Amino acid sequence: MSVAEQTTGAGTQGSTFGSLQMRQVSRWYGKTAALTDLDLELAHGEFVALLGPSGCGKSTALACLAGLQPLTTGSIWRDGKRIDSLPADKRGFGMVFQSYALFPHLTVARNVEFGLSMRKVPRAERRRRAQAALDLVQLADHAGKLPSQLSGGQQQRVAIARALAIDPEIVLMDEPLSNLDAALRIEMRTEIKRLYQERELSVLYVTHDQEEALSLATRLVVLRGGRLEQSGTPEQVYTQPASAYVAGFMGYRNMISARVEQVESDPRRVCVVAGDLWLQGTADPAAGLRAGSEVMVAIRPEDIVPGRAGVNDVPALAEVVEYHGRELAVRARTERGVVLHFRTEKPVAAGARVTLGAPEERVLVFPAEGRAEVPDDAHG
Amino acid sequence: MTTADIAAGPPPRTRRERPTLTAVITWVAAGCFVAVILGVLASVVVQSFATTWRGGWWPAGLTATWYGRAWSSTGMSQALANTAQAGVAVVVIALLAGVPAGYLLARRAFPGRSVVMLLMLLPIILPPMTYAVQLAALMYRVGLGGSMTAVVLVNLVPTLPLVVLIMVPFVEQISPEVENAARVFGANNLRLFSRVLVPLLLPGMLAAGILVLVRTLGAFELTFFVSAADTQTLVVALFGAISDPGGVPGPLTAAMAVTYMLVAVLGLAVSLRFVTPSQAIRQRHR
Amino acid sequence: MTLTAEPGTPATTAPPRPPQPLRHRLAERGVDWTLLLILPAVLIIGALFVYPFLYGLSISFQPLEGGDPLANYTDFFGDPYLRDSIWKTLRLAVPVAVLSVAAAAPLAFRMRRDFPGRRIVTLVVLLPLTFGSVLIAQGMTQVFSPTGWTNLLLTSLGVPQQQFIYNYTGTFIATTLVSIPFAFVMLMGFFGGIDRSIEDAAATLGASRAARFWRIIMPLAVPGLITAFTLCLVEAFAVFPSAILVGQPDNATHVLTLPIYQAASQRSDYPAAAAIAVVMTVLELVILGVLMLLRNRLYRGPATGGKG
Ligand SMILES: Nc1ncnc2c1ncn2[C@@H]1O[C@H](COP(=O)(O)OP(=O)(O)OP(=O)(O)O)[C@@H](O)[C@H]1O
Ligand SMILES: [Mg+2]
């Protein structure tokens, strides 16, 4: 399959794609809003991962972009042209559906060929490209089967092959690897990345898997209740989450409710207290924290260092030790009951006394929210 | 993208699909159909209030006396009583026999299951006229001909399978895990049944019961061949009145028909609250 | 589990186990006491459906006058008036079934979408099913009479008066009015079972509205359409009250059920009635068998496109 097949992008102009934008899009289902004033951009060559807990509107956003759901308000633009009234079949996106949506009456091969036959690709060519797409997802042996004769993971791979067979410039993927086993998932992940690079695809990719998002994406977008919570490079989002919510999503497993004791002359540096835990941390000056503010402290397990003599040292008792291969994941508890998760390569036994510390720039302090709704499936 | 681009864009418009030709044809045809149905029903209602109506847009005069006469004429009140009696009896028996059978067919694989399934499908697929006469002959042979018992029995034939076939998907949608959980937490068979299954199956049982009632009200052929003058139901009485135009005045028949309509439409409205019709019928023809 | 050990592999040679108790073995195949729950239903259907069929079959070979056991059948097929009722039934039932499916399918297809008034439309369309053909016929005698609303409407539009009832047309209209809702209910179920996301997927792959209909919806719906057609045909084949009430029972609408009715109710000749009912049942089963066979040769499977 070559990049330059002119049959792509049915109905749309042959010119290559520059950017796709969602502007102030809202989508209401009856009285509930699935999306609220969402701005989202996918530029040429970008790989955007859309993150957020279940029900936050990721699938809805994809459906709106693809033209499958009408917008309640807002608009969608492609290269400066407004396309929100363009029907889905004229947009020419490749899409992998969360529920696969395979055609139950067509064989695997015919499923994959479907988009090509819609583009009136000659039969031989169609065969060849469908075969290539199936090879890609390692399903060449199953071409003659009906979808109902495949396992869940195989069906999911057919859905991927079907979306890629039409050589789209823009691919929308809704949790395309969710149903695969760990090994296959990593392999398919690499495959998707390779295709993305080779074919200069632009991808919008929904996932729950933090690791998947970090390894694939050039940009992360975190949604929260249908609104944009944070958008940035993986590194930005990973190291400087904009809120406790995002932090919870990005593997900050230690989320500790605390109170501000003191704000230093440098407003980025605050001192907080939670039980017997006194911590020097870093906050966004714009958050306007002052002494007495209720805050949420976020620390990644990797950033807690046992036995470090520094500002944030605290004695604790190792409670649970999990073996993770190269390292140990330990849950410890301070004297006044604050639970801390950390990782270490040194042997630690359950019941051992440890001293834990963390560098103050890795102790993130966020204003407390009404209730910390931290998705529990976010931890990688 | 700059803000200027946004301003230059077309004004926001809600996506509204242009009605296609097929859509227009469909709605026009559906409109005609609905108009005929409503016209037919309306004419019965109008006629039941007419002093006389020999044709023309509207009857000469209106009166409500036909209802009084219909009620006081022995046949009518008797038929109404018979209908109620048969309806309740059929619903109760069909549920008592059908719900356990539906439960078992949904949950268990046993030898002969498909035969039982076929046995439940055939009486629903085959129209009553294919077996009504033989059934009536048998009823007369065993000495039940013309009795209320016979009316109830023959009406069980299409309705009992209906209960079974409605219950099967209802049971299937309840995860067996729920039952297992109840057992694990110490429920014996009786408690499992009364505390878990009955509450879960209640909507299905209600829906099935109401559909059975509506069907029994409307069942004509089966009741017709087996009932006598004093055991006939409303529809059969209605048929008798219409097919013998000399005997009963039209408006009196219409008053009977309206009574029947009210009873039936009540049943339908209630049943639609609990079950979508396709749910019930789709299962009939798997 | 089989306990026959492979020869030469001593590790698997288990000591011969005592055979499981019979109750246990039966339970493994799904036979135990709870199976009794199904007994009442099976008994009722056996006694009131299967047995009457066999009983009817047996008495049909015992004519009232005695003599030739086949007399009832030879009488039926020997009399052109009776024999022709088969054609008259088909002439009525086939067009009714075709029209019903053709009218109900587009409407049922549109019913998949939620729109205001959907419940009301459904309710109105379902009314005839609830009321049955007797009541429809009652209303038709008024609405379609020579001076009824329909003819008044037609004459005011300049169309000459038509004879709508007491002929083929009357029975045709009455049967169709009940048959369309029947088809509608079934088709709504079939179309409702087609997963919307499949259509969405086709759209993202560039299938236009027409292509989506012909390549996705139709192939998935054809089995449903055939089933609906079959059952409408089977129902219409047994048309009874409306053939008498708004038809021309001694001529144009002398359908197969009428000789049954006449033999049973007017002559009390149950053997003859049973014989004709047997003929009718056989014809119905042939229709069912042929069309279901046709349906099964086409695709039959789930209409959803994956998980969920
Ligand atoms: N057809 C619908 N009708 C009504 N509400 C809907 C519909 N589809 C989605 N919603 C609601 O819109 C919100 C967003 O749904 P969406 O499917 O976009 O979530 P999601 O982020 O994709 O979740 P998940 O990760 O579980 O797939 C949810 O609250 C959901 O309940
Ligand atoms: Mg989703």
GROMACS .gro file of C-alpha atoms in nm, chain A residues 19 21 23 67-70 77 79-80 82 84-87 91, chain B residues 1-16:
model
   32
   19SER     CA    1  -0.565   2.064   1.035
   21GLN     CA    2  -1.059   2.162   1.442
   23ARG     CA    3  -1.458   2.479   1.795
   67GLY     CA    4  -2.011   1.342   1.140
   68LEU     CA    5  -2.204   1.067   1.310
   69GLN     CA    6  -2.361   1.287   1.572
   70PRO     CA    7  -2.508   1.629   1.505
   77TRP     CA    8  -1.337   2.294   1.047
   79ASP     CA    9  -0.829   2.348   0.656
   80GLY     CA   10  -1.037   2.659   0.702
   82ARG     CA   11  -1.645   2.442   0.777
   84ASP     CA   12  -2.000   2.014   1.019
   85SER     CA   13  -2.281   1.969   0.770
   86LEU     CA   14  -2.075   1.734   0.556
   87PRO     CA   15  -2.216   1.383   0.595
   91ARG     CA   16  -1.540   1.308   0.525
  381MET     CA   17  -0.668   2.947   1.217
  382THR     CA   18  -0.745   3.294   1.331
  383THR     CA   19  -1.062   3.438   1.471
  384ALA     CA   20  -1.122   3.602   1.137
  385ASP     CA   21  -1.174   3.259   0.987
  386ILE     CA   22  -1.447   3.184   1.232
  387ALA     CA   23  -1.625   3.504   1.148
  388ALA     CA   24  -1.593   3.424   0.778
  389GLY     CA   25  -1.754   3.085   0.821
  390PRO     CA   26  -2.115   3.019   0.731
  391PRO     CA   27  -2.365   3.093   1.004
  392PRO     CA   28  -2.422   2.801   1.236
  393ARG     CA   29  -2.703   2.587   1.121
  394THR     CA   30  -2.845   2.283   1.283
  395ARG     CA   31  -2.799   1.976   1.069
  396ARG     CA   32  -3.139   1.889   0.941
   0.00000   0.00000   0.00000
